[in-house]
Structure formats: structure tokens, C-alpha cells
Coordinates of C-alpha atoms in Angstrom, one line a residue:
X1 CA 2.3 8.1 -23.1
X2 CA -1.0 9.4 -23.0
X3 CA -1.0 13.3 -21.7
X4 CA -2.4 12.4 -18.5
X5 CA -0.3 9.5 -17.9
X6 CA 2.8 11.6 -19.0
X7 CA 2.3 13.5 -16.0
X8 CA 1.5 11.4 -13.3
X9 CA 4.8 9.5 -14.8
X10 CA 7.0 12.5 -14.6
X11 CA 5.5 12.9 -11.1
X12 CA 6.6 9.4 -10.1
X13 CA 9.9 10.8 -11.1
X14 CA 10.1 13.0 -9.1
X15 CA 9.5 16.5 -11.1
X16 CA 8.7 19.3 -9.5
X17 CA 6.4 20.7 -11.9
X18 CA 4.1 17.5 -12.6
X19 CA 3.6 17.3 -8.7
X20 CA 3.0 20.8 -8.0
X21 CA 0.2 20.9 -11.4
X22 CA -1.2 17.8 -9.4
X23 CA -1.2 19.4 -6.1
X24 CA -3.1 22.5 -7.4
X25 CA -5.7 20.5 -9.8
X26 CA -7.2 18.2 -7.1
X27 CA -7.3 21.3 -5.0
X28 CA -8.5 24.5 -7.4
X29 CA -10.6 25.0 -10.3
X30 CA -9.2 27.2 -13.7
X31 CA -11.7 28.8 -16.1
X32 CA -11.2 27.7 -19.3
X33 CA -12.9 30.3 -22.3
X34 CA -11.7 28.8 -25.0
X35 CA -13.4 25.1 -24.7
X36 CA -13.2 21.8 -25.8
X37 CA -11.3 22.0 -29.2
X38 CA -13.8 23.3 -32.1
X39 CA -16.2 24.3 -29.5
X40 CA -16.9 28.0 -28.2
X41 CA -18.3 26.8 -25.0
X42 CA -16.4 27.9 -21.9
X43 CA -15.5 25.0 -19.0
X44 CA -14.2 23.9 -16.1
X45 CA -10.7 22.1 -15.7
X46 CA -9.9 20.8 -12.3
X47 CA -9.7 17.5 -10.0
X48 CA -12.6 15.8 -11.6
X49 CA -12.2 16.5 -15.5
X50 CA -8.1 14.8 -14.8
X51 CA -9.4 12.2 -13.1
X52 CA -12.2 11.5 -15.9
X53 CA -9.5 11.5 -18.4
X54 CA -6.3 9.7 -16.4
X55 CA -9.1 6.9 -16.6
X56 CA -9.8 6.3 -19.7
X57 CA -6.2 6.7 -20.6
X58 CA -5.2 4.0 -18.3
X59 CA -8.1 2.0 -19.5
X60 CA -6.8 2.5 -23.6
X61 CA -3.6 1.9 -22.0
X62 CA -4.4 -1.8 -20.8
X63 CA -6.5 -2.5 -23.0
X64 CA -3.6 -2.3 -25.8
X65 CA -1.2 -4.3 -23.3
X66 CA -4.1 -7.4 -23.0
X67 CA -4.2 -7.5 -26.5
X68 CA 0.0 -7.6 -27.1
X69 CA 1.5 -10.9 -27.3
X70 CA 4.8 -9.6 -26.7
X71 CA 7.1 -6.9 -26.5
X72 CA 7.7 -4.1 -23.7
X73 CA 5.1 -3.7 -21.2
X74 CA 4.8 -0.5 -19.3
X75 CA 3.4 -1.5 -16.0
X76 CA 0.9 1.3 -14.6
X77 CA 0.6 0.3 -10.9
X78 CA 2.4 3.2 -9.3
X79 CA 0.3 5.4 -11.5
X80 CA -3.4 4.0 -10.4
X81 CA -2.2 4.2 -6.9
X82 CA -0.7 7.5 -7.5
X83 CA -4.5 8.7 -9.2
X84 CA -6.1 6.8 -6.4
X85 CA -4.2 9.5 -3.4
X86 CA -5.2 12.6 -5.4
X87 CA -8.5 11.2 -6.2
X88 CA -8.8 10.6 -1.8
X89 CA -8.2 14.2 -1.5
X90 CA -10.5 15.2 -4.2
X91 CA -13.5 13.2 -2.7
X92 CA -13.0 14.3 0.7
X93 CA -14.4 17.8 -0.7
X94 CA -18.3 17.6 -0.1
X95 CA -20.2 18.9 -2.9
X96 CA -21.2 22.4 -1.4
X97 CA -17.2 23.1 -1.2
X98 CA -16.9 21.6 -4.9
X99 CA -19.3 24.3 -5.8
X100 CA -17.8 27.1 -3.9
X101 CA -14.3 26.6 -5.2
X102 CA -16.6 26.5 -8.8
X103 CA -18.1 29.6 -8.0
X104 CA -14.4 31.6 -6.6
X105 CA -12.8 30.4 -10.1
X106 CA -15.7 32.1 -11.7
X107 CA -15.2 35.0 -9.5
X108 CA -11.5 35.2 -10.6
X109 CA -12.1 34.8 -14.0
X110 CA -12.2 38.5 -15.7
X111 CA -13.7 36.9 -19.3
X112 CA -16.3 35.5 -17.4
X113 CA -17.5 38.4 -16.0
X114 CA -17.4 40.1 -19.7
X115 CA -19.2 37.4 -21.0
X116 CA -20.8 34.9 -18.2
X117 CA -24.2 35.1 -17.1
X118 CA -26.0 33.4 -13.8
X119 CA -27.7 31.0 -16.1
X120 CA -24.2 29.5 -17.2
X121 CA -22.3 29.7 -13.8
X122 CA -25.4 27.4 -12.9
X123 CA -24.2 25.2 -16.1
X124 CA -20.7 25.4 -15.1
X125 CA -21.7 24.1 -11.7
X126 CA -23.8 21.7 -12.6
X127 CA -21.1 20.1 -15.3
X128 CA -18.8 20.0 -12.8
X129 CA -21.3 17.9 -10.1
X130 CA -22.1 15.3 -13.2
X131 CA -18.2 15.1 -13.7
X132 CA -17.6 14.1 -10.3
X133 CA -20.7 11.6 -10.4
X134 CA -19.2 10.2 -13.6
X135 CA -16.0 9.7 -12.1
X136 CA -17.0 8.4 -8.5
X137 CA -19.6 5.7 -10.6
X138 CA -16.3 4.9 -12.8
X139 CA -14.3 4.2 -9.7
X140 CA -17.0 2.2 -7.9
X141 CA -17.5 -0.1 -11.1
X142 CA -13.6 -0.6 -11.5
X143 CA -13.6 -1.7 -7.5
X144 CA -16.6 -3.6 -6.9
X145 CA -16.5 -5.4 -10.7
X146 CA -13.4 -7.0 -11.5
X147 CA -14.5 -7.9 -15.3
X148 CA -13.4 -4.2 -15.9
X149 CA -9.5 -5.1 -15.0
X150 CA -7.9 -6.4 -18.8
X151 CA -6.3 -9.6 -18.3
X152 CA -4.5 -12.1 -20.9
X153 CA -3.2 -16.0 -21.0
X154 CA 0.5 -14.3 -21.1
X155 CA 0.6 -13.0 -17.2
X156 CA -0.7 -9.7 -17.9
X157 CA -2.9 -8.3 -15.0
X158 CA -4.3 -4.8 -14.4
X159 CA -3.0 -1.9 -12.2
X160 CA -6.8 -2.1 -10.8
X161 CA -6.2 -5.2 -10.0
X162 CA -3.5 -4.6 -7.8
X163 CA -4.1 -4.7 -3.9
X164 CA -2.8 -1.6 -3.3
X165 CA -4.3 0.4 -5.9
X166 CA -7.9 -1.4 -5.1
X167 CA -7.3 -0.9 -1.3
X168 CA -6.7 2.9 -2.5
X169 CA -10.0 3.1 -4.7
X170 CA -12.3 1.6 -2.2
X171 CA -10.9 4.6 0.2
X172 CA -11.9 7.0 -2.3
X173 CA -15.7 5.5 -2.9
X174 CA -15.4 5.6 1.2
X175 CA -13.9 9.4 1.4
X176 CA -16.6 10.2 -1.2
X177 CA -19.6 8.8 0.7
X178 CA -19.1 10.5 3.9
X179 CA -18.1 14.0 3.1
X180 CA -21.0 14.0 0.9
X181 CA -23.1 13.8 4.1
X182 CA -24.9 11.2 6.4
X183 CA -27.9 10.5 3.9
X184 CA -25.3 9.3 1.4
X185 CA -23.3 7.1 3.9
X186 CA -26.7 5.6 5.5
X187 CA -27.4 4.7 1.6
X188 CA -24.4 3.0 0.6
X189 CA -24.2 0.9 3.5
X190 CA -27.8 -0.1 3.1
X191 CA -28.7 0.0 -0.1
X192 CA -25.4 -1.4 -2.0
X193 CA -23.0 -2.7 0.4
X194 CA -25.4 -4.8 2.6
X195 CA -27.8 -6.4 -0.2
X196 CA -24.8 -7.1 -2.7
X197 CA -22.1 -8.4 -0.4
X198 CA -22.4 -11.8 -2.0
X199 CA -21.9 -10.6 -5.2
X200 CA -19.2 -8.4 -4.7
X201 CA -15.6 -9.1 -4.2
X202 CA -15.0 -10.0 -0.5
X203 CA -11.8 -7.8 -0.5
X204 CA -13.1 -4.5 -1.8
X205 CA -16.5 -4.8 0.2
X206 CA -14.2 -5.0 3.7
X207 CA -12.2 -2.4 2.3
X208 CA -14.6 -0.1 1.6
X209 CA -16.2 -0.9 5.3
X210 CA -12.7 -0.1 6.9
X211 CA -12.5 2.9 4.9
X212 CA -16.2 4.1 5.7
X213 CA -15.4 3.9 9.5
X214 CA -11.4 5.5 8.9
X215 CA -13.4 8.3 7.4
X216 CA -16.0 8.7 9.7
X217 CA -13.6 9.4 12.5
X218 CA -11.9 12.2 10.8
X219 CA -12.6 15.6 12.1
X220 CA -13.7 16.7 8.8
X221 CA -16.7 14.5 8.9
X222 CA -19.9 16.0 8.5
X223 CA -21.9 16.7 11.3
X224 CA -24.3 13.6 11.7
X225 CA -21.9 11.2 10.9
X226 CA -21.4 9.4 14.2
X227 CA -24.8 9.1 14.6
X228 CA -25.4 7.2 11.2
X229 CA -22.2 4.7 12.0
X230 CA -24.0 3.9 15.3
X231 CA -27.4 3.1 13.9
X232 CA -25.5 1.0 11.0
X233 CA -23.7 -0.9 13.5
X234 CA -25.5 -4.0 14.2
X235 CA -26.9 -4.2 10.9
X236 CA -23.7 -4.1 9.0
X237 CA -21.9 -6.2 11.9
X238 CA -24.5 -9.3 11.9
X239 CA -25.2 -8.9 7.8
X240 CA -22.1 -8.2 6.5
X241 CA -18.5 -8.5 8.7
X242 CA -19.4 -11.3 10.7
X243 CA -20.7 -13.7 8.0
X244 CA -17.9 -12.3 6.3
X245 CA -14.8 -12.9 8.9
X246 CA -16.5 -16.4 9.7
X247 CA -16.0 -17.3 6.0
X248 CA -12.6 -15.6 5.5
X249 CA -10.8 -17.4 8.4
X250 CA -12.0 -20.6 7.1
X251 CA -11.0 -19.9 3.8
X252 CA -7.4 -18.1 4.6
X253 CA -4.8 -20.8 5.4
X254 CA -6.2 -23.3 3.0
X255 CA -6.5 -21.1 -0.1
X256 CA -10.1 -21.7 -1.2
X257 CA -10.7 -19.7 -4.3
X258 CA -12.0 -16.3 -4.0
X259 CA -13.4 -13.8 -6.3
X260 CA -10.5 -11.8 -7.7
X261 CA -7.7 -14.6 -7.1
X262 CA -7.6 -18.0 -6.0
X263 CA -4.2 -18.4 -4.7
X264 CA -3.6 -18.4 -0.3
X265 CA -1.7 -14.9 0.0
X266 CA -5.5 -13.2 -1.7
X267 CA -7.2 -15.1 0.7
X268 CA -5.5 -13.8 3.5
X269 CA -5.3 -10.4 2.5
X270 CA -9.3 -10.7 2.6
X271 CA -9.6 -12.4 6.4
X272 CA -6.7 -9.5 7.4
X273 CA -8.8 -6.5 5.7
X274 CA -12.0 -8.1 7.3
X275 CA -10.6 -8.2 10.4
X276 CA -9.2 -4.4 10.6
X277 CA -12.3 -3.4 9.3
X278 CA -14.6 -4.7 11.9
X279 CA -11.7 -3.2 14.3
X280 CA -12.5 0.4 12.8
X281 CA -15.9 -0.2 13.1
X282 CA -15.7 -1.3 16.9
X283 CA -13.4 0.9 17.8
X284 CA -15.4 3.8 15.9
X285 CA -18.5 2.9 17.9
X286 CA -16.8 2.3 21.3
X287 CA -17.7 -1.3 21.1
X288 CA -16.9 -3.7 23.9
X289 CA -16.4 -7.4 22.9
X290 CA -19.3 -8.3 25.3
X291 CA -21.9 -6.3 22.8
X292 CA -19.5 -7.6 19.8
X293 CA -20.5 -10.7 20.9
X294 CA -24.3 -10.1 21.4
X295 CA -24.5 -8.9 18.3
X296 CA -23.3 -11.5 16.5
X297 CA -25.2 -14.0 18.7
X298 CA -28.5 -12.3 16.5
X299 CA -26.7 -14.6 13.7
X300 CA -25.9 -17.3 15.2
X301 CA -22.0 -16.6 14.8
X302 CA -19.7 -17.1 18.0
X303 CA -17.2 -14.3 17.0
X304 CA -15.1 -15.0 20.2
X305 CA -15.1 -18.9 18.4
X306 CA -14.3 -17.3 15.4
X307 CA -11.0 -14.6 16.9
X308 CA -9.9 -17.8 18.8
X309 CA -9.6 -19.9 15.1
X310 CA -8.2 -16.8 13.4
X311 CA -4.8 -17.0 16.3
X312 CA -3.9 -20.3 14.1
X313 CA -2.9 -18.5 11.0
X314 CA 0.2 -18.6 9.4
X315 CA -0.2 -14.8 7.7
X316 CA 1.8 -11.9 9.3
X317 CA -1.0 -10.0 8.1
X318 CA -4.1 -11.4 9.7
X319 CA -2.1 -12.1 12.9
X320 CA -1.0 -8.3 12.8
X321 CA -4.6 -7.4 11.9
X322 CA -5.9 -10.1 14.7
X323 CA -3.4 -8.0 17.3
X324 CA -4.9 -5.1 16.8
X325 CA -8.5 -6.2 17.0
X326 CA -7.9 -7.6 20.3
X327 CA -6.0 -4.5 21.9
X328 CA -9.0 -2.4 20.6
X329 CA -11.7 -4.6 21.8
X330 CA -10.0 -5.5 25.3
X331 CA -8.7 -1.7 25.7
X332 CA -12.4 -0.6 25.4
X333 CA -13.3 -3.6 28.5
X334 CA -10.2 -2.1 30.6
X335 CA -11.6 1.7 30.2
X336 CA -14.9 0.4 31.5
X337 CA -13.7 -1.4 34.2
X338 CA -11.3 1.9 35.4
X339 CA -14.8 3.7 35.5
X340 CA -16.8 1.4 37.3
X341 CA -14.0 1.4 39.4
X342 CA -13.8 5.4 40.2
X343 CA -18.0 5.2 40.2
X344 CA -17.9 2.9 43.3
X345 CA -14.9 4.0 45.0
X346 CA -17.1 7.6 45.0
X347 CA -19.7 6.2 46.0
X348 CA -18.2 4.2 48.8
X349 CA -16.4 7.1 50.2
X350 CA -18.5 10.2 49.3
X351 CA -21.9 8.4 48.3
X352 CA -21.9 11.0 45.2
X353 CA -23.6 8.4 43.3
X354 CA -26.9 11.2 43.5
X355 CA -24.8 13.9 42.0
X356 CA -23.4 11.5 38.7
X357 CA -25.1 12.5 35.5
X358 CA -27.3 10.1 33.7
X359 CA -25.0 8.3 31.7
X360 CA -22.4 7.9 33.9
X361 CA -25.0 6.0 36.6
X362 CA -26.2 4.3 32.7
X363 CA -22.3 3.2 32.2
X364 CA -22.4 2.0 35.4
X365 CA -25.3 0.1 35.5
X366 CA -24.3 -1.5 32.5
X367 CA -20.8 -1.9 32.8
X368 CA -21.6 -4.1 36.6
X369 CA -24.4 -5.9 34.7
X370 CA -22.0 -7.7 32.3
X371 CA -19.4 -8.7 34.5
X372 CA -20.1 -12.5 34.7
X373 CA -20.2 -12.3 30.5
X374 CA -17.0 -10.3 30.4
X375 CA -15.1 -12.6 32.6
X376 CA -16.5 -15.9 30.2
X377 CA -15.1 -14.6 27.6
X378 CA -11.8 -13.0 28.6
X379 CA -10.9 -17.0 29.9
X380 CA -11.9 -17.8 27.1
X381 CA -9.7 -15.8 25.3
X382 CA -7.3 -16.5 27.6
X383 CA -7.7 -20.3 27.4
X384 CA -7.7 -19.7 23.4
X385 CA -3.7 -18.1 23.2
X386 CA -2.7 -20.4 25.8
X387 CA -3.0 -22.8 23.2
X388 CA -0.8 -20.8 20.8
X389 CA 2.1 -22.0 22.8
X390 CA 3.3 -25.0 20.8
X391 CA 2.7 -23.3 17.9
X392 CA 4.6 -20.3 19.2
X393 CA 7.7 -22.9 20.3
X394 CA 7.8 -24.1 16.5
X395 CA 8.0 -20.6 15.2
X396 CA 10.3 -19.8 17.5
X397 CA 12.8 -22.9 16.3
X398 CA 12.2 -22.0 12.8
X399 CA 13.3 -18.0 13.4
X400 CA 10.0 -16.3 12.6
X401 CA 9.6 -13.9 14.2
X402 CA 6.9 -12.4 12.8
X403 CA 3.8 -14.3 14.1
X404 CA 6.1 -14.6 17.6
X405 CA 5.6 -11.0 18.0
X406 CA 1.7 -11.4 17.3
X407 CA 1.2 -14.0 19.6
X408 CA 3.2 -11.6 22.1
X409 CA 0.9 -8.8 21.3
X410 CA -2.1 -10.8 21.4
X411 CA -1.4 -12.2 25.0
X412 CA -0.3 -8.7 25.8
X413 CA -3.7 -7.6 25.4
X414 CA -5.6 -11.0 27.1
X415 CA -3.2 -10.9 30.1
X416 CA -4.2 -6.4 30.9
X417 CA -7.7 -7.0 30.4
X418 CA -7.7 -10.1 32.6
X419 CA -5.4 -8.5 35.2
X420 CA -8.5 -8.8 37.8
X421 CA -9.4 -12.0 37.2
X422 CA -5.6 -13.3 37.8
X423 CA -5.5 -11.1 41.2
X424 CA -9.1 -12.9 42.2
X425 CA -8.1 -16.4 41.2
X426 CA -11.0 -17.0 39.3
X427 CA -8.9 -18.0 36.4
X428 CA -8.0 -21.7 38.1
X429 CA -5.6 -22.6 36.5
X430 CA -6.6 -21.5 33.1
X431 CA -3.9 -18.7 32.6
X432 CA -0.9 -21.7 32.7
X433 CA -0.8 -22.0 28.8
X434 CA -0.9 -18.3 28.7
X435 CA 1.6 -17.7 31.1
X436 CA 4.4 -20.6 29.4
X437 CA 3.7 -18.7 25.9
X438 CA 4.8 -15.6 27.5
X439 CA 8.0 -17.3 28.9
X440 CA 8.8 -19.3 26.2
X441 CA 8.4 -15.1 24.1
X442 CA 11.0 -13.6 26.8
X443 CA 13.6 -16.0 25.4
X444 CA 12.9 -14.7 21.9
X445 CA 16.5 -12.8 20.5
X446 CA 13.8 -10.5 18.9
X447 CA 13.6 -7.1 21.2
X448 CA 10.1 -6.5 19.4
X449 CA 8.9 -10.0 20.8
X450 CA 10.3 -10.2 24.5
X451 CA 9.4 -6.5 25.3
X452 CA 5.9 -7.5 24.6
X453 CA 6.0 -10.2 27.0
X454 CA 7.4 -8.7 29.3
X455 CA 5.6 -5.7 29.3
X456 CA 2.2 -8.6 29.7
X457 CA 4.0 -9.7 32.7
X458 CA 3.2 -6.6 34.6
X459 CA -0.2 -7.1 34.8
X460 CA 0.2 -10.9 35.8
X461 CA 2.7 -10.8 38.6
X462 CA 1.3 -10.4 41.9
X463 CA 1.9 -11.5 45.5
X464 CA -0.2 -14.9 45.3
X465 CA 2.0 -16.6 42.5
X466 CA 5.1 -17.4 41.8
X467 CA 5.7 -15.9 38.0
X468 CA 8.4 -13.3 39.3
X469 CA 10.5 -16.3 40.6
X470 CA 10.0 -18.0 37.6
X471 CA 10.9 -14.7 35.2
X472 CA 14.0 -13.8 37.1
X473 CA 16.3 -16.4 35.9
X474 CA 15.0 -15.7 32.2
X475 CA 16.0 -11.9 32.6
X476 CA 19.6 -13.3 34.2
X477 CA 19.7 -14.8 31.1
X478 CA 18.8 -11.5 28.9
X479 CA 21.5 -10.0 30.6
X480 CA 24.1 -12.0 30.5
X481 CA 24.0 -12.4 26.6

């Protein structure tokens, strides 16, 4: 192997020394006097010079293996993803910290203070910044343009090309954009990943997007950075996830081709990473699924239409991603609610309505205002799993319980947020497919499907039906066996 390669290998090994030389590279810079070989001319080694070269070796590497017809194939997965991790760590450094650990390995380095000079420390630094441009460009074009990943007629496909590994690289072009600052986030969302979504692999744009939000969140995140996610959000919602989860749940139980594979598991690894990235992207901008909603409306998309068709999918991994939407979206309605709650019981009792500051009489105001939309589309919702519960029944004969549990989840999350609406009655009826679902789930032998349900049961029982009645003998039964 390539020298690079060699060492990320004996790292995957487990040696001590190959993963402590990776440790310190993605995290220091050495002064090198001596040069590239034949050359006098001091440099740089760290993070971004490795990265530059693990690259190309992996490139040469592939390249050989597309052109073999036969023979023994070393498989380079475990070594992209492996790059990929360090690479995350690297990019989360904004430049102004790149050039500070620059300028302390240039303070350490006694030959450079014999023989160094401000005019090439400002070299150094400078190399160093067009390094790390070079590599970030390398790892956008390898992610975003999947004519760069070797293939051949005999089965052989490239580490880039591997879910993982690309799910790892479009966290690095994501890591990179926001520690570099708010400017450079604002311009990759709008100038790249809005204009070029249709010509861009469906999977590493919502990648990317979940990644962009992930990193946003972090506490490292420059200052400015919430600020430039909430004036993004509508336009990327409406432009880019929306169109995008519309198509994606259409496409991800009958296995329409897509760019990068054409077979059904791709397809639903794109409606899954759609989904959990317009859940970072909510949940990042405290989004309720009534402005979810308007917001797509600007598009003509009905993305409570669209959650309800997702629920019929046969992938673990875009009901689990489906799951977690919904607990994001409806947790953000019950949080409102609790505080509109507080607000009037103050006011009621104390009339400190004069004393609230601005935005909590604002989050009342708006939080009343949308009541009669909130309540159309939690019956909806609610309406929409009920329906779930033949489906439910046949997974339940056929011992999966993996899209059990999600359904479980799912109507966890429906039957909290509507927990009003069932104590008011407004739900006529409409909660009976709901509520059989979530019997039929407390049969299930699976503890992580029946705790769900019952756990959704706690915000449905009250005193003005008859579910406890109807739970008891099920429980009977849970204890008996």
C-alpha cells in the first residue's frame, strides 16, 4: 500500500502508533526545513497536506482496481470512512484557528527562527489556506459528482461510493461551511445547493442539508449562525426539501431510478436522509408543523399529505426517520401549547399579562391564533396512522417488528400532541383507528413496541371513554405470559 493508506490500514488494525500520528496530524501542524524532496523550501505537514495525499492515493488505488479483470481486491471502504472522521474534525477548525495553530508551529520551530522571515510565515500560511481549499473542492467534487467514483462491468464499485463514506463527506463539506463563518454557510446554501439541486445527487444534497443544520447546532458554531439558518429556512424548505421529500416518497417503495443507484434500498436511503434532514432543520429553527405547513403551501406541496403517504413504507429506515420527524414537529406544538397554557392561567389569576415581555405576549398571540389550523392537522394526522392499523396487523403476523415499533412511535407522538383534543371531544370519532392500532401494538411480544403504546395510552385515557376498560384485560394478558 500506498504510505498514506498504509497508515490509516494499520489504524483500522488497531495500532497504537498509526492512531495516535492520526490523532495529532488532524490536530497540530510540524515544521518541516527540509522540504519536498530536491527542494530547499521549508513547509507545512499537518491535517490538510495528509488528507490531499490519502486522496489521490485512494484515487490511484481505484483506479488500478477498475482497470483489473481479476485477482485480489483490496476493498478501501473502512479507509474513506476512516479519512472522512479525521477530515470532520479537521474542517470543524475555522480558518483563523488553522492559521494560529500555523503560526504556534512556527513559533516552536527553532530553524525557523534562524532562518524564517515574516514574508515566509505569510507563505507558509497562505500554502496551508490553498491546501485546505484544494482539499475541501476535492471532497465536494467526489460527493456531489459521482463520475469521479471508478466503476467496472465486473462488480467493482468505489469506497466513495459507499453510503457511509458519502454520508461522512457530505458532513465534512457541512462541518467546513459553518466553522468557516455565516457568509460561507449563507453561500453554499444559496449559491450551490439551491440552484443545482436537480443536478446533484438527491442523497448527498439532503445529506449535506442534515449536516449543515447538525453543525449549526453545535456550540462551536460561529457566532451568527442561528441567525443565517433562520433567514435560509423557507427558502431552502419550499426550494429544496420539500420538492425533494414529495419526490423521494413517491419514488422509495417502488424503486424508480435515481442518480447514484437504481435499485429500492438507494431509494429509500434518499426519502430516509430527506426526511431527517428537514427534521434538523425544523427542529434547529423551532419550527412548528403549522409554519411547516405554510411554508410549503408557498409551493403548492401539502407536506402533512406528503408525512401521511411516507407512514406506508416498507423501509425501517424512513419509518424510523418518519418517527422522529413527527416527535420533533408535534414536541414543538406541545411546548407551545404548555405556554399558552401558563400565559392564561397568569393572566386569569394575577392578570400579569402587563408585566410579560414582548415575545412572550408575541408567542401568545401567535400560538392562540393558530389553534383551529393546529387542530386540522393533528386529526389529520391522527386520521392518517389510524389507517396504519391493517397494515400494522400484517406486520405483526409476519413478526416484523421493526416498522411495528414505528407505527408505535409514530402514534406515540399523534396521540400527546392531540391529548386536548381527545379530552374536548372534538376528535368524533376520528381517534378509533388510532386507538385499535395501539391495542392491536400492546399485544406485540416485542417490549420496544408495547411500551410505546402504552406509554401513548396515557395521554388518551380519561374519564369520558372507556379505553382503560378496554386495556385492562390486554395487560391481564401481559402478565400472565
Amino acid at each position: 500500500m500506498d504510505p498514506a493508506l498504509s497508515i490509516l490500514d494499520r489504524a483500522l488494525k488497531g495500532d497504537a502508533g498509526a492512531l495516535s500520528f492520526l490523532e495529532r496530524t488532524a490536530a497540530i501542524y510540524v515544521y518541516d526545513s527540509t522540504g519536498p524532496t530536491g527542494s530547499n523550501e521549508p513547509k507545512i505537514c499537518g491535517a490538510w497536506g495528509f488528507l490531499n495525499q490519502a486522496l489521490s492515493e485512494v484515487e490511484r488505488h481505484e483506479s488500478r482496481m477498475a482497470r483489473a479483470y481479476q485477482g485480489q481486491r483490496v476493498v478501501l471502504d473502512a479507509h474513506v470512512q476512516l479519512l472522512a472522521t479525521m477530515s470532520r474534525k479537521a474542517s470543524r477548525r475555522c480558518p483563523a484557528s488553522d492559521q494560529r495553530l500555523v503560526e504556534v508551529c512556527l513559533s516552536n520551530a527553532a530553524h525557523f527562527h534562524e532562518h524564517g522571515s515574516n514574508k515566509s510565515a505569510h507563505e507558509l500560511i497562505e500554502n496551508n489556506q490553498q491546501m485546505r481549499d484544494r482539499v475541501m473542492g476535492r471532497i465536494a467534487t467526489i460527493t456531489f459528482d459521482f463520475s469521479n467514483h471508478p466503476t467496472n462491468i465486473h462488480s467493482f464499485s468505489s469506497a466513495f461510493s459507499n453510503p457511509i463514506a458519502m454520508d461522512s463527506l457530505c458532513a465534512v463539506v457541512a462541518a467546513n461551511a459553518i466553522s468557516t463563518g455565516p457568509h460561507e454557510f449563507s453561500s453554499l446554501v444559496t449559491g450551490w445547493v439551491i440552484p443545482s439541486m436537480n443536478n446533484m445527487p438527491p442523497f448527498a444534497v439532503a445529506s449535506v442539508i442534515y449536516h449543515l443544520a447538525a453543525e449549526a447546532m453545535s456550540k462551536s458554531a460561529p457566532g451568527g449562525t442561528k441567525n443565517a439558518l433562520q433567514s435560509l429556512f423557507d427558502d431552502l424548505i419550499s426550494k429544496v426539501l420539500a420538492p425533494m421529500l414529495l419526490e423521494s416518497v413517491r419514488n422509495s417503495d417502488n424503486g424508480e431510478a435515481q442518480m447514484g443507484g437504481g435499485d429500492r434500498e438507494w431509494s429509500h436511503r434518499v426519502a430516509a436522509m430527506t426526511i431527517k434532514a428537514l427534521e434538523r432543520w425544523c427542529w434547529a429553527a423551532s419550527c412548528s408543523i403549522t409554519k411547516l405547513r405554510n411554508v410549503c403551501r408557498t409551493v403548492n406541496i401539502n407536506i402533512v399529505e406528503v408525512i401521511s403517504d411516507a407512514m406506508y413504507s416498507d423501509s425501517d429506515i424512513v419509518m424510523d426517520s418518519l418517527s422522529e420527524l413527527l416527535d420533533s414537529l408535534l414536541r414543538k406544538h406541545t411546548e407551545s401549547e404548555s405556554a399558552v397554557e401558563g400565559l392564561s392561567i397568569a393572566n386569569n389569576v394575577m392578570g400579569l399579562t402587563s408585566f410579560l415581555s414582548p415575545d412572550m405576549i408575541q408567542l401568545h398571540s401567535d400560538v392562540a391564533s393558530g389553534v383551529e389550523e393546529r387542530d386540522s392537522i393533528l386529526m389529520e394526522l391522527v386520521s392518517a396512522v389510524g389507517l396504519q392499523r391493517f397494515r400494522f396487523k400484517a406486520r405483526l403476523s409476519s413478526g416484523d417488528s421493526g416498522v411495528c415499533r414505528c407505527l408505535a412511535g409514530i402514534a406515540l407522538s399523534i396521540a400527546s400532541a392531540s391529548k386536548n383534543l381527545m379530552l374536548s371531544g372534538k376528535l368524533n370519532g376520528n381517534e378509533k383507528g388510532m386507538v385499535a392500532l395501539l391495542l392491536t401494538a400492546v399485544s406485540h411480544s416485542s417490549l420496544n413496541v408495547y411500551s410505546l403504546a402504552l406509554d401513548a395510552f396515557t395521554f388518551l385515557i380519561n374519564p369520558r371513554n372507556d379505553l382503560s376498560t378496554r386495556l385492562l384485560p390486554l395487560l391481564q394478558s401481559k402478565a400472565i405470559t
